[in-house]
Coordinates of C-alpha atoms in Angstrom, one line a residue:
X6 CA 0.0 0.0 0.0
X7 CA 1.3 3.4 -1.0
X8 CA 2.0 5.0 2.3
X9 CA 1.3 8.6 1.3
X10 CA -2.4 8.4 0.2
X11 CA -3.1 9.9 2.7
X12 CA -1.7 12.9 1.1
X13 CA -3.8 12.3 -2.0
X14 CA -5.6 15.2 -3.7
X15 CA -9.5 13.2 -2.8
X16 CA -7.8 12.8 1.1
X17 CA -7.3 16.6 1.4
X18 CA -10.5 17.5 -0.2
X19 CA -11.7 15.2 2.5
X20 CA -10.2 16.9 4.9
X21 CA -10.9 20.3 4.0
X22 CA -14.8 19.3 3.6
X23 CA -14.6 18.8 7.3
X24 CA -14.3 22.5 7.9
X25 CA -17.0 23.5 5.4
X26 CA -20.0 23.7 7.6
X27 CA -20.4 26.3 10.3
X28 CA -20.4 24.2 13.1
X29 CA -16.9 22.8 12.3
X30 CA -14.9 25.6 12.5
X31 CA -12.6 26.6 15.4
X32 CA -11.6 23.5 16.8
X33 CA -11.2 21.4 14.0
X34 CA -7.6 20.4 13.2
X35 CA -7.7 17.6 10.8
X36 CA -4.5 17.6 9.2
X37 CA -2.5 15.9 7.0
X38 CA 0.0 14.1 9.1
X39 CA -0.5 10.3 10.2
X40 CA -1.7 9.8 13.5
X41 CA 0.7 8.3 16.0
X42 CA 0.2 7.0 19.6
X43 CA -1.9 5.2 21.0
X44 CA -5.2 7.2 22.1
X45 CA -6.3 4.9 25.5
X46 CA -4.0 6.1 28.1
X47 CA -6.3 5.5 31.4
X48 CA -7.7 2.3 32.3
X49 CA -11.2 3.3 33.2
X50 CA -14.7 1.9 32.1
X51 CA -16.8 4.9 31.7
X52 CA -19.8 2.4 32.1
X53 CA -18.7 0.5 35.1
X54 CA -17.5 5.3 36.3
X55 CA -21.0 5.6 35.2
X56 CA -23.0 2.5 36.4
X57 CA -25.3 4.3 39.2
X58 CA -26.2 6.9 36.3
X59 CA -27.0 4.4 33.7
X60 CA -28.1 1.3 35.5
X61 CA -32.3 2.7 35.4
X62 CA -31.6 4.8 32.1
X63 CA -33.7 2.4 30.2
X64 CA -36.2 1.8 32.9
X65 CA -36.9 5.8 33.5
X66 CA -37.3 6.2 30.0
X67 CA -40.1 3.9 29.5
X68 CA -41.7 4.8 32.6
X69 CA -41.7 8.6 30.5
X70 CA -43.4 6.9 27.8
X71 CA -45.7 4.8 29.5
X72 CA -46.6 7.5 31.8
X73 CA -47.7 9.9 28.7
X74 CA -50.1 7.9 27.0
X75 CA -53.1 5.3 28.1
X76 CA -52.9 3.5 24.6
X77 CA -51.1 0.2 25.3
X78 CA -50.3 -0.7 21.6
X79 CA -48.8 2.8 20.9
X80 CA -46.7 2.4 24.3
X81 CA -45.2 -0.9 23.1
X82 CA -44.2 0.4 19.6
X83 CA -42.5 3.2 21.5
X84 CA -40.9 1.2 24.1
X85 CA -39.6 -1.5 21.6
X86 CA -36.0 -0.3 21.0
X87 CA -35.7 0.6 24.8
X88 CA -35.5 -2.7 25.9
X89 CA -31.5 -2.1 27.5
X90 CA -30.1 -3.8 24.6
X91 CA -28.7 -0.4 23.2
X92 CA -25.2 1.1 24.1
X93 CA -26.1 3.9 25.5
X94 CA -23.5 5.9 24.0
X95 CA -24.8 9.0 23.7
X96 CA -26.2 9.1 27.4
X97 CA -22.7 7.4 28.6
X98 CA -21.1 10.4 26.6
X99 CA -23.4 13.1 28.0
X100 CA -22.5 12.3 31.9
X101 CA -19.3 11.7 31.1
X102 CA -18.7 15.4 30.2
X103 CA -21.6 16.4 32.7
X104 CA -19.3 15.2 35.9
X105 CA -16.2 16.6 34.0
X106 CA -17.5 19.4 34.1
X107 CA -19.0 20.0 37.1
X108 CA -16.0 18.9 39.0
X109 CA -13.9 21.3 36.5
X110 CA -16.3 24.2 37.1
X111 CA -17.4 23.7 40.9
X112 CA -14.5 21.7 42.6
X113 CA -12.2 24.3 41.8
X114 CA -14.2 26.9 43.9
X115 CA -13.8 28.0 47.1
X116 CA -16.2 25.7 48.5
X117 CA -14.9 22.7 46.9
X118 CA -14.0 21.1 50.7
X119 CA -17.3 21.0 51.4
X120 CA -18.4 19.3 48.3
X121 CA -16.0 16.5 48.8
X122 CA -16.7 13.6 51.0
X123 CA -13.2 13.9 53.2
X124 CA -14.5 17.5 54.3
X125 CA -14.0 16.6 57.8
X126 CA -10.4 15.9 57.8
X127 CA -9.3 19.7 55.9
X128 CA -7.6 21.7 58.9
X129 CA -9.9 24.8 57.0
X130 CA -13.4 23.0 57.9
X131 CA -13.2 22.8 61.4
X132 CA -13.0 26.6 61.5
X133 CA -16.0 27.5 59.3
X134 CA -18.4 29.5 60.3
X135 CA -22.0 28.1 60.8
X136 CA -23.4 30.0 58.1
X137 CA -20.9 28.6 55.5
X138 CA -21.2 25.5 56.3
X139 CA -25.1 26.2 55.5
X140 CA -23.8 28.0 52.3
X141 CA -21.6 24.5 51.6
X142 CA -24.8 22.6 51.8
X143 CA -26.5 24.5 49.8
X144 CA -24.2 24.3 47.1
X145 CA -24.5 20.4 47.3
X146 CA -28.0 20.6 47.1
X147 CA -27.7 23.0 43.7
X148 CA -24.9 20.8 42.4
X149 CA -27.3 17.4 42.9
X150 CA -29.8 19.3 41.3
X151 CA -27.7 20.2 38.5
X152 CA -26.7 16.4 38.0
X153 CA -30.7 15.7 37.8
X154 CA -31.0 18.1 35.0
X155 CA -28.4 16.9 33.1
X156 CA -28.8 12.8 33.3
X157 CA -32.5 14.7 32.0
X158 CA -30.5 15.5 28.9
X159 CA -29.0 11.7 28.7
X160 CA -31.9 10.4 28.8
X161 CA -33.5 12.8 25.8
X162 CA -30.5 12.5 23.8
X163 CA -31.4 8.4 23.9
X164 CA -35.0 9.4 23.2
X165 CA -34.3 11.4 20.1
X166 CA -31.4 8.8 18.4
X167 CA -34.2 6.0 19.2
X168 CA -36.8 8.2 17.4
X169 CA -34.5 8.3 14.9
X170 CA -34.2 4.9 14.4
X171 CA -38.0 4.1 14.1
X172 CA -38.1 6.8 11.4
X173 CA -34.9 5.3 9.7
X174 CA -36.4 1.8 9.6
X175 CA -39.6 3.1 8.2
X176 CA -37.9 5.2 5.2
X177 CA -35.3 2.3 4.8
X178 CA -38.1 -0.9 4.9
X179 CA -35.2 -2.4 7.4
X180 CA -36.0 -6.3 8.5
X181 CA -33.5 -6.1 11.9
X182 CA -31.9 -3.4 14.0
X183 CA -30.1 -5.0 17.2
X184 CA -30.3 -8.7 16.5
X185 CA -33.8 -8.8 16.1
X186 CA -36.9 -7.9 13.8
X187 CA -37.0 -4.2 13.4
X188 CA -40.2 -2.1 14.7
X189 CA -41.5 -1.8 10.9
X190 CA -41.4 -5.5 10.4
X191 CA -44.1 -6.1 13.6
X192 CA -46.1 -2.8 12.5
X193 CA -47.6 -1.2 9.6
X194 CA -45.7 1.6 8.6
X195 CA -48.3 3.9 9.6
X196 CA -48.2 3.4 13.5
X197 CA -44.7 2.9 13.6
X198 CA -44.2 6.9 12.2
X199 CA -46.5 7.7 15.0
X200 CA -44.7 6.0 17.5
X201 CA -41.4 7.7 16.5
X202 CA -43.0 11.3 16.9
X203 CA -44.5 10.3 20.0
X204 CA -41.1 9.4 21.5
X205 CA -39.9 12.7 20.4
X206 CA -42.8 14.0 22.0
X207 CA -42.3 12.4 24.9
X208 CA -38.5 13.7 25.0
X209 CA -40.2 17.4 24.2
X210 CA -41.9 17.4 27.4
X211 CA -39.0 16.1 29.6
X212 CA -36.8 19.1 28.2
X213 CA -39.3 21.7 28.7
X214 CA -39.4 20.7 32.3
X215 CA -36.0 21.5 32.7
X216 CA -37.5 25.2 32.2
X217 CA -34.5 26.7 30.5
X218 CA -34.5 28.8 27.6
X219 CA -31.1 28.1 26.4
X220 CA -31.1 24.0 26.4
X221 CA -34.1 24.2 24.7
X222 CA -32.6 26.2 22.0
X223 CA -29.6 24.0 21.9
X224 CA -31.7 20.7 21.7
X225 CA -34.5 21.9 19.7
X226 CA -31.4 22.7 16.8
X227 CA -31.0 19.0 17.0
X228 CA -34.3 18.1 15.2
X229 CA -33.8 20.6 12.8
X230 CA -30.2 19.0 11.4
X231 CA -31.9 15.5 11.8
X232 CA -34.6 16.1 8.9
X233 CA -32.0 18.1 6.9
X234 CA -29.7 15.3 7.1
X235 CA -32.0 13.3 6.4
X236 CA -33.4 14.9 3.1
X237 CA -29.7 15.1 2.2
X238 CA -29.5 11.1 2.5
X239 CA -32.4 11.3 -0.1
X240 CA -31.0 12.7 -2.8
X241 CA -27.7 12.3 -4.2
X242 CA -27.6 14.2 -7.1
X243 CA -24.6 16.3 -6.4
X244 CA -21.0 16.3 -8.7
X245 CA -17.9 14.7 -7.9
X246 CA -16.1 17.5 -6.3
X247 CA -19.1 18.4 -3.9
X248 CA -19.7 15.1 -2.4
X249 CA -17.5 15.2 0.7
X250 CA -18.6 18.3 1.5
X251 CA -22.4 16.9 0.9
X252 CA -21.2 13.6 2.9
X253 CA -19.9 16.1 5.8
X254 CA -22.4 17.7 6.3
X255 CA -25.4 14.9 5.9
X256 CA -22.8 13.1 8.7
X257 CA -22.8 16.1 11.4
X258 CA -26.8 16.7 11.1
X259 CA -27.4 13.2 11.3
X260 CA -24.8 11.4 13.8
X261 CA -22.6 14.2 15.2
X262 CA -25.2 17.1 15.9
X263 CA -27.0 15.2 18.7
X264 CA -24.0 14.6 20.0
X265 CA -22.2 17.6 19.7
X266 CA -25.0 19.6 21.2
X267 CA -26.2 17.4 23.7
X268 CA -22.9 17.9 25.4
X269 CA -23.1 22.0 24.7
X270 CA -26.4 21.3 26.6
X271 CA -25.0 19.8 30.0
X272 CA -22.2 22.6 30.2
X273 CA -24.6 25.1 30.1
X274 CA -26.1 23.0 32.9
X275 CA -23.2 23.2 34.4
X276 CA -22.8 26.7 34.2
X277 CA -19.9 26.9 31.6
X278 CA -18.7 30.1 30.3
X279 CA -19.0 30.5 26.0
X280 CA -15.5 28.9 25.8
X281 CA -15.9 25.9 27.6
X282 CA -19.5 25.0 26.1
X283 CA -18.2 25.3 22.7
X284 CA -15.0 23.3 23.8
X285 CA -17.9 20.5 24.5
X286 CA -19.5 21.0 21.4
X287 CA -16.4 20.4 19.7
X288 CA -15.3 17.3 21.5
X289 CA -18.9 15.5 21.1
X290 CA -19.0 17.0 16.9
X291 CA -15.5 15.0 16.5
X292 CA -16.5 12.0 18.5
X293 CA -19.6 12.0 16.5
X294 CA -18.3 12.1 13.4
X295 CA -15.9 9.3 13.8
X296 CA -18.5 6.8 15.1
X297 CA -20.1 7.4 11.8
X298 CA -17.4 7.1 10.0
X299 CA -16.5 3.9 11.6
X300 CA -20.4 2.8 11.1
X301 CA -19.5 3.4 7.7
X302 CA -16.5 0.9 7.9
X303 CA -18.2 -1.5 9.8
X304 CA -20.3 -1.4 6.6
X305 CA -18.1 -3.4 4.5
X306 CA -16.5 -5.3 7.1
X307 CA -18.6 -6.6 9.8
X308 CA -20.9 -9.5 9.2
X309 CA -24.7 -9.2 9.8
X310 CA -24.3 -11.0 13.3
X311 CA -22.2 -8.6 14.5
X312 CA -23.9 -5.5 12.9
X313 CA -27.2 -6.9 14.3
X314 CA -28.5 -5.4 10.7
X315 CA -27.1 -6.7 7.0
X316 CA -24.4 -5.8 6.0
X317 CA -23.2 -4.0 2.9
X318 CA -27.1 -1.7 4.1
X319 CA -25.4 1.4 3.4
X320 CA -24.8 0.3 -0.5
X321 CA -28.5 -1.8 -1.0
X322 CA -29.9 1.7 0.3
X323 CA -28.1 3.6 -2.5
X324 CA -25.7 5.6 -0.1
X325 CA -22.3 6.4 -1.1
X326 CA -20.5 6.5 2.1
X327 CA -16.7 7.8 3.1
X328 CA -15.1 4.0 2.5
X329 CA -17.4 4.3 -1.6
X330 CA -16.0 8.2 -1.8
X331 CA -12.3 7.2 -1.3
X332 CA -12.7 4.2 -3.7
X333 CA -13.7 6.3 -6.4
X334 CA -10.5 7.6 -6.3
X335 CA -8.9 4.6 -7.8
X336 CA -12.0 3.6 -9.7
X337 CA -13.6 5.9 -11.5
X338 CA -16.6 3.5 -12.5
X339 CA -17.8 3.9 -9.4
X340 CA -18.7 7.3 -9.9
X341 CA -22.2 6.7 -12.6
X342 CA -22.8 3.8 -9.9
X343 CA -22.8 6.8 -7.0
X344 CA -25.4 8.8 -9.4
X345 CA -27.9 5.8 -10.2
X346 CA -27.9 4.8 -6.4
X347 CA -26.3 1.4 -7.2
X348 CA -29.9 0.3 -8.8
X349 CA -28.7 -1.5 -11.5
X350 CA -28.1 -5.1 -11.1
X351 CA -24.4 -6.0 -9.9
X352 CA -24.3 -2.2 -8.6
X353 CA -24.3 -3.7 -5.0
X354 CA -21.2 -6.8 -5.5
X355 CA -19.4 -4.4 -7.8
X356 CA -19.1 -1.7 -5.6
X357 CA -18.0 -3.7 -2.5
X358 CA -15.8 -5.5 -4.5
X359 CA -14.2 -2.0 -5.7
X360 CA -14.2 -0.4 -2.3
X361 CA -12.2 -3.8 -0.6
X362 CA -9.9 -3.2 -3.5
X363 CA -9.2 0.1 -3.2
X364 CA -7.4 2.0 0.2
X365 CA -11.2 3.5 0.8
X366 CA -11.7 1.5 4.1
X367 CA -7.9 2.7 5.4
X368 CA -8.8 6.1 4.4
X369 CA -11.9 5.6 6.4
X370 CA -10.0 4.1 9.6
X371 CA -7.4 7.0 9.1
X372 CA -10.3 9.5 9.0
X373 CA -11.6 8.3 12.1
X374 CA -8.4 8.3 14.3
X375 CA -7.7 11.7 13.2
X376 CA -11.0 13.1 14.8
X377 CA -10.8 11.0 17.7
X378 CA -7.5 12.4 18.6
X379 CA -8.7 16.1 18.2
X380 CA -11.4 14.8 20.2
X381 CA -8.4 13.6 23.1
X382 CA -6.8 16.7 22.3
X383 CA -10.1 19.1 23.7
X384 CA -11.0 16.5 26.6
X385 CA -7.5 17.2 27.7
X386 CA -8.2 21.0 28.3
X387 CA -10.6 20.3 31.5
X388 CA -9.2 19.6 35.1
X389 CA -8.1 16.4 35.4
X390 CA -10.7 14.3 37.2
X391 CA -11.6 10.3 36.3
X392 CA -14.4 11.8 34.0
X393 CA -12.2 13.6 32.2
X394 CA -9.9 10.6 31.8
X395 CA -13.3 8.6 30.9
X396 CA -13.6 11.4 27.7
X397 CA -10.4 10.1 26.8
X398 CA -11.0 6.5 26.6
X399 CA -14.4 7.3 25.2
X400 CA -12.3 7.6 21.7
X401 CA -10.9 4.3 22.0
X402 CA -14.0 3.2 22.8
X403 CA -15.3 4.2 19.4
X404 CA -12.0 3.2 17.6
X405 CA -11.8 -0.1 19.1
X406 CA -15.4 -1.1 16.9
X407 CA -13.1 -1.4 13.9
X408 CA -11.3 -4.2 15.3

């Protein structure tokens, strides 16, 4: 293998498409260099960090959604995917940078002693005054409150990914998600479209209890970039030169958005300044975006018992994904095969044959390291806490699905 495509004119147009939409600016520094290093450098579990957070995530969700509606059939499409089967990545992200957070915004204050459990034995606390040691519990009570608010926004960001999913497998006519026969397959298409708006429904009146203007504004941009990206997937009538950019973007409205701004979301929470909620948006856009891309990978590489849905979907659905974009570099015929949607017969074999051929799926891998490094690189900026150190394992987390 050459070792300098990555220096290829299609690999910096790749590159360069990152920066393209307004949202990934700032931050962003994919460059051109390979990658060295390995990224895990803690040995934490962010689940096991995270269990007491996680364990009922599931549960309280579809006691949300049971608790909205008397109409038992509509409560059992809703509650279908939640049935703790799911990875909970995007909730295990958002409390990951929650307790980051809060322990880098509020444990480095002046009442930090009295928010740790070993306040006894600080020389200081035996000589505070009555009324600060009132102050101190009040500031535990505000920061528990805080926490409450922001596993709120876990549990949403689940809700609107799983509503996601039911709308997917509608549009798509899937047959499994998750090792077992997708919602579409067990209802007509008609209640299962209902069901997906209900859960987003559902996941509307959990945020507006948080009562807070900005979250809502963050969250509510969410839904916007999901049916954008969306009616992106849809079409794919765009020229050569303009399809990483179009790739890009559809990948951040669709994957890295809820990510990216579910985080934003819990530093506000948390009572970040501009800096550091935009330093969170940044981390979850580049995390984001390399899950997808390494969905994309898993594409071509994973079997369907691994995927828990076929493999080669991405191709069958007439999507031309990072791993198909790269190939095109070496094989041009893959290009009228993009513009069809791989409709013709032998579009499907030829096309995975082309892309395991060509250095598409190392481009893709190399892709994917590169953001989850930037990714390392921002989660490195807050105080040093075992949440912070879970951020940084999170991206070997998502790397360590290509293996």
């Amino acid at each position: 293998m050459d070792s300098d495509w990555f220096l290829s004119p299609l690999f910096q147009k790749c590159s360069a498409a990152a920066n393209l939409h307004p949202c990934m600016r700032g931050y962003s520094s994919v460059h051109t260099q390979q990658p060295a290093g390995p990224i895990r450098e803690y040995n934490i579990d962010p689940y096991i960090l995270l269990e007491d957070e996680l364990k009922y995530i599931f549960e309280d969700i579809r006691q949300e959604i049971s608790r909205a509606t008397n109409h038992q059939e509509l409560n059992k499409i809703a509650v279908y995917y939640f049935d703790g089967q799911g990875k909970a990545f995007r909730p295990m992200v958002a409390m990951l940078m929650a307790k980051a957070l809060n322990y880098h915004m509020h444990n480095e204050n002046s009442g930090r002693h009295c928010l740790r459990g070993d306040a006894g034995k600080s020389p200081a606390y035996a000589s505070l005054t009555v009324h600060f040691r009132v102050f101190c519990l009040f500031l535990h009570a505000v920061s528990s409150n805080i926490v409450h608010a922001q596993r709120q926004i876990a549990m949403i960001s689940e809700m609107i990914h799983t509503a996601s999913l039911v709308h997917d497998d509608v549009i798509d006519q899937s047959f499994a998600r998750r090792g077992k026969p997708s919602v579409n397959v067990l209802w007509n298409h008609k209640k299962v479209t209902q069901a997906g708006d209900y859960i987003l429904a559902v996941a509307s009146m959990l945020l507006a209890r948080l009562k807070h203007d900005e979250v809502t504004h963050i969250l509510t941009q969410v839904l916007t970039d999901l049916v954008q990206g969306e009616f992106m997937q849809l079409g794919s009538k765009e020229t050569e030169n303009e399809r990483f950019a179009h790739y890009f973007t559809k990948t951040y409205r669709k994957t890295a958005s809820l990510i990216a701004n579910s985080l934003k979301a819990v530093a506000v929470l948390a009572g970040a300044d501009e800096q550091m909620a935009e330093l969170s948006f940044q981390y979850g856009r580049n995390l984001g975006l390399a899950f997808q891309f390494v969905d994309d990978l898993l594409d071509f590489v994973s079997s369907s018992e691994a995927m828990g849905k076929p493999a080669a979907a991405d191709l069958k659905l007439g999507l031309a994904t990072a791993p198909v974009l790269f190939a095109c570099e070496k094989f041009p015929e893959l290009n009228p095969m993009i513009l069809r949607r791989f409709r013709e017969p032998g579009d499907v074999e030829r096309a995975y044959e082309l892309v395991h051929q060509s250095q598409g799926l190392e481009q893709t891998r190399f892709l994917a390291r590169k953001h989850c490094i930037e990714a390392l690189r921002l989660a490195s900026q807050i105080s040093e806490s075992p949440y912070q150190k879970g951020l940084i394992v999170v991206g070997d987390f998502v790397l360590n699905r290509m293996k």
